[in-house]
N, CA, C and O of each residue as an XYZ file, in Angstrom:
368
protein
N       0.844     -1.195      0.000
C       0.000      0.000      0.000
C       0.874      1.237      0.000
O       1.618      1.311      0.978
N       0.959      2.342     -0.982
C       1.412      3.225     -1.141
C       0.157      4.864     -0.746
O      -0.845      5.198     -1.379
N       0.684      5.426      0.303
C      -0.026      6.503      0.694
C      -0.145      7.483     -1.027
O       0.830      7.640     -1.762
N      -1.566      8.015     -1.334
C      -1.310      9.061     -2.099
C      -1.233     10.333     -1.290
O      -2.061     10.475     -0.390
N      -0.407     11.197     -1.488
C      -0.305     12.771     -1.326
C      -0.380     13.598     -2.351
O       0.327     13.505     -3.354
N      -1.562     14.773     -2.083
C      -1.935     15.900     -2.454
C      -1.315     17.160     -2.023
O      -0.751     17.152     -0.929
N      -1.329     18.016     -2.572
C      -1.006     19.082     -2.146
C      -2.961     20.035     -2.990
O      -3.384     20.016     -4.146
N      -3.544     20.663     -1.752
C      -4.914     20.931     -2.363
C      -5.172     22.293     -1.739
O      -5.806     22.350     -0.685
N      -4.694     23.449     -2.357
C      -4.993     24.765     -1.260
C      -6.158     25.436     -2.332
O      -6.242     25.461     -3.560
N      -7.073     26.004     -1.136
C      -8.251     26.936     -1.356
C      -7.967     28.060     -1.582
O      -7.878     28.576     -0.469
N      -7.689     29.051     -2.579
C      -7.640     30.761     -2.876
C      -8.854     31.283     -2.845
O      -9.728     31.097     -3.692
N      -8.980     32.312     -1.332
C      -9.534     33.215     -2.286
C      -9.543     34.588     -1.590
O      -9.098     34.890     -0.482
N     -10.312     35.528     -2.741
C      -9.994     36.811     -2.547
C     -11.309     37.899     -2.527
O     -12.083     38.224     -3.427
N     -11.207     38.350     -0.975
C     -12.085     39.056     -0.473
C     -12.077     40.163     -0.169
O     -11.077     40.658      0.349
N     -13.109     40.812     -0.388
C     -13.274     42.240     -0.082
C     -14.677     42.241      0.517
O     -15.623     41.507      0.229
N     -14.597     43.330      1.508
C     -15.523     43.662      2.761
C     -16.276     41.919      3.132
O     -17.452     41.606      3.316
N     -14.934     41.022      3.127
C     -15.789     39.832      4.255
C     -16.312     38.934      3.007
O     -16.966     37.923      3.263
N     -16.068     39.246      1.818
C     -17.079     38.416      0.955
C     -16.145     38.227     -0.064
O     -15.331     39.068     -0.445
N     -16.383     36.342     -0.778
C     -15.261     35.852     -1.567
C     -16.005     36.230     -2.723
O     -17.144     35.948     -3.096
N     -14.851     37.121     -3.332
C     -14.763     38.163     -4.476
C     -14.613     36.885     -5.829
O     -15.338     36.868     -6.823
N     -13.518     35.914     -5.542
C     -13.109     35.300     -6.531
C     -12.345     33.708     -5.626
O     -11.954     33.946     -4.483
N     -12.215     32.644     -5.985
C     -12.482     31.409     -5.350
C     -11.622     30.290     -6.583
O     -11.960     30.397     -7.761
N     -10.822     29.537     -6.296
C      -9.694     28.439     -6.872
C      -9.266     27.697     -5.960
O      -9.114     27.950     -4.765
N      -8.994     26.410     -6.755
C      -8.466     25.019     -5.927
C      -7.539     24.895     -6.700
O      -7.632     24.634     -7.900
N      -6.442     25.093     -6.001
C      -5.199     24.658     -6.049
C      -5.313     23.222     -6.279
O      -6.155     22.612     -5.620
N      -4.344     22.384     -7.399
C      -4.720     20.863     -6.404
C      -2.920     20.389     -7.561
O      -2.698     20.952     -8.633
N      -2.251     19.640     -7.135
C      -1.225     19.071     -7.324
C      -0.368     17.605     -6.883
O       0.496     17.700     -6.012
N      -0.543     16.769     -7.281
C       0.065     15.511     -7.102
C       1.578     15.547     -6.128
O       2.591     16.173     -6.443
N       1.423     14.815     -5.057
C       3.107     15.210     -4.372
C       2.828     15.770     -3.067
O       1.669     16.069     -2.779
N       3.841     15.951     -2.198
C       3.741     16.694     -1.062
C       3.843     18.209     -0.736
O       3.733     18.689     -1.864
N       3.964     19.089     -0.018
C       3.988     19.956      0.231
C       5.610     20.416      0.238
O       6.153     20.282      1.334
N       6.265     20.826     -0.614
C       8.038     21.220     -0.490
C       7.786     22.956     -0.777
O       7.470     23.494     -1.838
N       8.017     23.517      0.411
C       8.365     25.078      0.859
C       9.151     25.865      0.074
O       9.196     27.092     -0.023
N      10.126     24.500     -0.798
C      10.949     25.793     -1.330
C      10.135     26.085     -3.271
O      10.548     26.871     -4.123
N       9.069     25.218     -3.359
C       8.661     25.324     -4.371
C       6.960     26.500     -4.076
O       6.225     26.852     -4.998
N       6.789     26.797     -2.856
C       5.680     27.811     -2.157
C       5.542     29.076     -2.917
O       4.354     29.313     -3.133
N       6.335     29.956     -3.389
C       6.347     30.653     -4.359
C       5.767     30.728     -5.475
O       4.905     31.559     -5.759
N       6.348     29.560     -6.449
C       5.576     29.090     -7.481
C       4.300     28.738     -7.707
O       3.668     28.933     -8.744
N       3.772     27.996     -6.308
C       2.658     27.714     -6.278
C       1.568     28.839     -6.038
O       0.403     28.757     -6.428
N       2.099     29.868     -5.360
C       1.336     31.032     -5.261
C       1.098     32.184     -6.481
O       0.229     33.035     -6.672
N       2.138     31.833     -7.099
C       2.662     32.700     -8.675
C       1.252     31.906     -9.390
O       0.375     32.664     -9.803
N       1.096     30.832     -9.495
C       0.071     29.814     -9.974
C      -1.081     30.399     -9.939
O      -1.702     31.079    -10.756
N      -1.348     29.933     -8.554
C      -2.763     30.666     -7.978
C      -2.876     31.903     -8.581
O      -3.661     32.095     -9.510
N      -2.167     32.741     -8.136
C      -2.998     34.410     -8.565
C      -2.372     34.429     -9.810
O      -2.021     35.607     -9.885
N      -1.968     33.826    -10.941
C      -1.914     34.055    -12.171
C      -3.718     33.268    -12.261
O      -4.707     34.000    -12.288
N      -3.800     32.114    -12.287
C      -5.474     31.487    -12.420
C      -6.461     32.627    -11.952
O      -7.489     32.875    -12.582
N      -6.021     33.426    -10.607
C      -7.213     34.043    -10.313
C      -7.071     35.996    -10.951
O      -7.810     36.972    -10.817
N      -6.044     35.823    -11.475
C      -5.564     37.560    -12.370
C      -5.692     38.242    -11.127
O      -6.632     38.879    -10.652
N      -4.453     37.955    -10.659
C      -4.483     38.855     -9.780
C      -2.863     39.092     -9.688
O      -2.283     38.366    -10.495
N      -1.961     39.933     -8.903
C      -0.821     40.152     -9.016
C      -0.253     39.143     -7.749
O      -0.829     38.995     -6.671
N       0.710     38.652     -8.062
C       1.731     37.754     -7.274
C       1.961     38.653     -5.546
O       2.276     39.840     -5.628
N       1.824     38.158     -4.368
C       2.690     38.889     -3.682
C       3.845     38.942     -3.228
O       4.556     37.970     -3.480
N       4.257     39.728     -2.661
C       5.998     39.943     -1.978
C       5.844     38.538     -1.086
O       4.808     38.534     -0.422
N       6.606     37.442     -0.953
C       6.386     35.800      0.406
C       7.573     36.352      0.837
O       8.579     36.618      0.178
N       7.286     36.539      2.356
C       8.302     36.151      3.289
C       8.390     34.897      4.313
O       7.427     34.161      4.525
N       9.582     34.750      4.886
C       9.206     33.467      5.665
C       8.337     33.754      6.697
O       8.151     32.651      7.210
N       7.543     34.749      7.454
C       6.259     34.873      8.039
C       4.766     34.277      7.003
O       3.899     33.564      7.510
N       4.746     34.464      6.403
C       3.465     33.908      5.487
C       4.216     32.094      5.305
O       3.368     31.393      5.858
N       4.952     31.491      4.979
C       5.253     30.148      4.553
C       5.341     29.852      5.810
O       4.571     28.892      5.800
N       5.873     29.981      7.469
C       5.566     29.712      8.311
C       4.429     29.924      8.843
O       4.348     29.177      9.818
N       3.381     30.621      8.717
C       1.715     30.670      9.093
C       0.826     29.607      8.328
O      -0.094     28.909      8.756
N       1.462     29.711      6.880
C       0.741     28.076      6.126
C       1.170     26.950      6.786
O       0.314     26.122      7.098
N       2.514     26.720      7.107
C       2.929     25.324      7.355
C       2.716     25.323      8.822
O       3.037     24.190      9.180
N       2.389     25.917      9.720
C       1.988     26.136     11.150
C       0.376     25.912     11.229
O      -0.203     25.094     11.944
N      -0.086     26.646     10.507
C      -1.238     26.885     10.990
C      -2.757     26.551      9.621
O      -3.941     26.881      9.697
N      -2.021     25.805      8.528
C      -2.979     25.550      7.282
C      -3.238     26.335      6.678
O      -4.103     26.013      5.864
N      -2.792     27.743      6.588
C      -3.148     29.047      6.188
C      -2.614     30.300      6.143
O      -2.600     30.741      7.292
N      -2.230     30.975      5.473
C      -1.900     32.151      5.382
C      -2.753     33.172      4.482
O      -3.394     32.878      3.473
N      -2.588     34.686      5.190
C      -3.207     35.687      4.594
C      -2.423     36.666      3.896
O      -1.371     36.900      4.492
N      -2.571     37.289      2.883
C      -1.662     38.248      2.460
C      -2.873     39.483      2.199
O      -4.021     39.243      1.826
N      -2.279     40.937      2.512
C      -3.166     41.711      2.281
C      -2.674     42.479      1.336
O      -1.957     41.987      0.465
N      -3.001     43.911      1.358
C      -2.761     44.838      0.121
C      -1.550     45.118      0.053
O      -0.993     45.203     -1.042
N      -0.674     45.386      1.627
C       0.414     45.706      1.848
C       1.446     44.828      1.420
O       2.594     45.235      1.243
N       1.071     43.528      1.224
C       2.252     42.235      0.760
C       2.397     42.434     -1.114
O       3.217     41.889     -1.853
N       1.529     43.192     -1.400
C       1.339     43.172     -3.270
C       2.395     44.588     -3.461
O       2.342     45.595     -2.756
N       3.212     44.380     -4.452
C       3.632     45.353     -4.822
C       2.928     46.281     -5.695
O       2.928     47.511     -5.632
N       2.337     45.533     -6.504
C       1.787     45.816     -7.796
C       0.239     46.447     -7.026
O       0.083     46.129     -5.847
N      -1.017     47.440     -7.786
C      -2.211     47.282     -7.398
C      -2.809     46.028     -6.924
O      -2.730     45.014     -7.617
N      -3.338     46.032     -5.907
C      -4.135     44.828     -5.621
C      -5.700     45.592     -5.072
O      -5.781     45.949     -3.897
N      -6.624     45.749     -5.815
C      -7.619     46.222     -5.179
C      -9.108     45.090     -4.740
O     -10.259     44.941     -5.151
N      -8.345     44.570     -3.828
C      -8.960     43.623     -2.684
C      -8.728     43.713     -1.530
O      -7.884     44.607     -1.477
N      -8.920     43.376     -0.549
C      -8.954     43.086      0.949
C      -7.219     42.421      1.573
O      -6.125     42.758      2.026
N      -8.177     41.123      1.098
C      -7.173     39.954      1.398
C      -7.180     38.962      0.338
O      -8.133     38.853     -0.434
N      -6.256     38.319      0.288
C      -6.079     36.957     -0.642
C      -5.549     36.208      0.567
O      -4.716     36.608      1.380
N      -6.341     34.768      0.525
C      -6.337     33.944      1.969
C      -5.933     32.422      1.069
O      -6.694     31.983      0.208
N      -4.342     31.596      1.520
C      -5.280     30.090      1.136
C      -4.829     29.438      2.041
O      -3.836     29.627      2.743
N      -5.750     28.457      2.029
C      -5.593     27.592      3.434
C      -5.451     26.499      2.274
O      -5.660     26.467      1.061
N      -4.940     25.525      3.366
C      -4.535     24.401      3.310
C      -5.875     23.376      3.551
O      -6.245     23.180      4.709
N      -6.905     22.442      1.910
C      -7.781     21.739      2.209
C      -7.539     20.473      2.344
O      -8.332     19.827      3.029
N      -6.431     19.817      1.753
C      -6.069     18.407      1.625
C      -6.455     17.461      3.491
O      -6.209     18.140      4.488
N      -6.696     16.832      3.581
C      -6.465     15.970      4.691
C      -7.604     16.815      5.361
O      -6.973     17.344      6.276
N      -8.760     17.221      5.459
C      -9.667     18.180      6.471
C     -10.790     16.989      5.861
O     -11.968     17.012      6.218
């Protein structure tokens, strides 16, 4: 018996409390941190939205806690939303 692993994160992006725009991440394999970037480049390219600035505070709040938030202040570029949130759905 061979375990399958997913990697399956929820995007999405809200303004005043309400999901503006909504994507499932989903990828064959485990979760590797140093590829976290890319995967987020992913996401908000699918959802047109601009990439944000990742520091190791946001990749330690996902891998801690299933989730991380990035707000307007993490986008370099315009971001006229709230928040962009993804949690971690695989294994729930």
């Amino acid at each position: 018996y061979k375990a399958v692993t997913m990697v399956k994160i929820w995007a999405k992006i809200l303004k005043k409390d309400k999901i503006i725009k909504s994507y499932v991440y989903e990828k064959d394999g485990s979760m590797d941190y140093s590829e976290f970037f890319g995967i987020v480049s992913e996401i908000c390219y699918k959802l047109d939205v601009p990439t944000p600035v990742i520091i190791k505070h946001h990749i330690f709040n996902y891998a801690k806690y299933n989730f991380v938030t990035f707000k307007q202040s993490d986008f370099v570029e315009q971001f006229s939303y709230d928040k962009l949130v993804l949690e971690n759905i695989e294994g729930k």
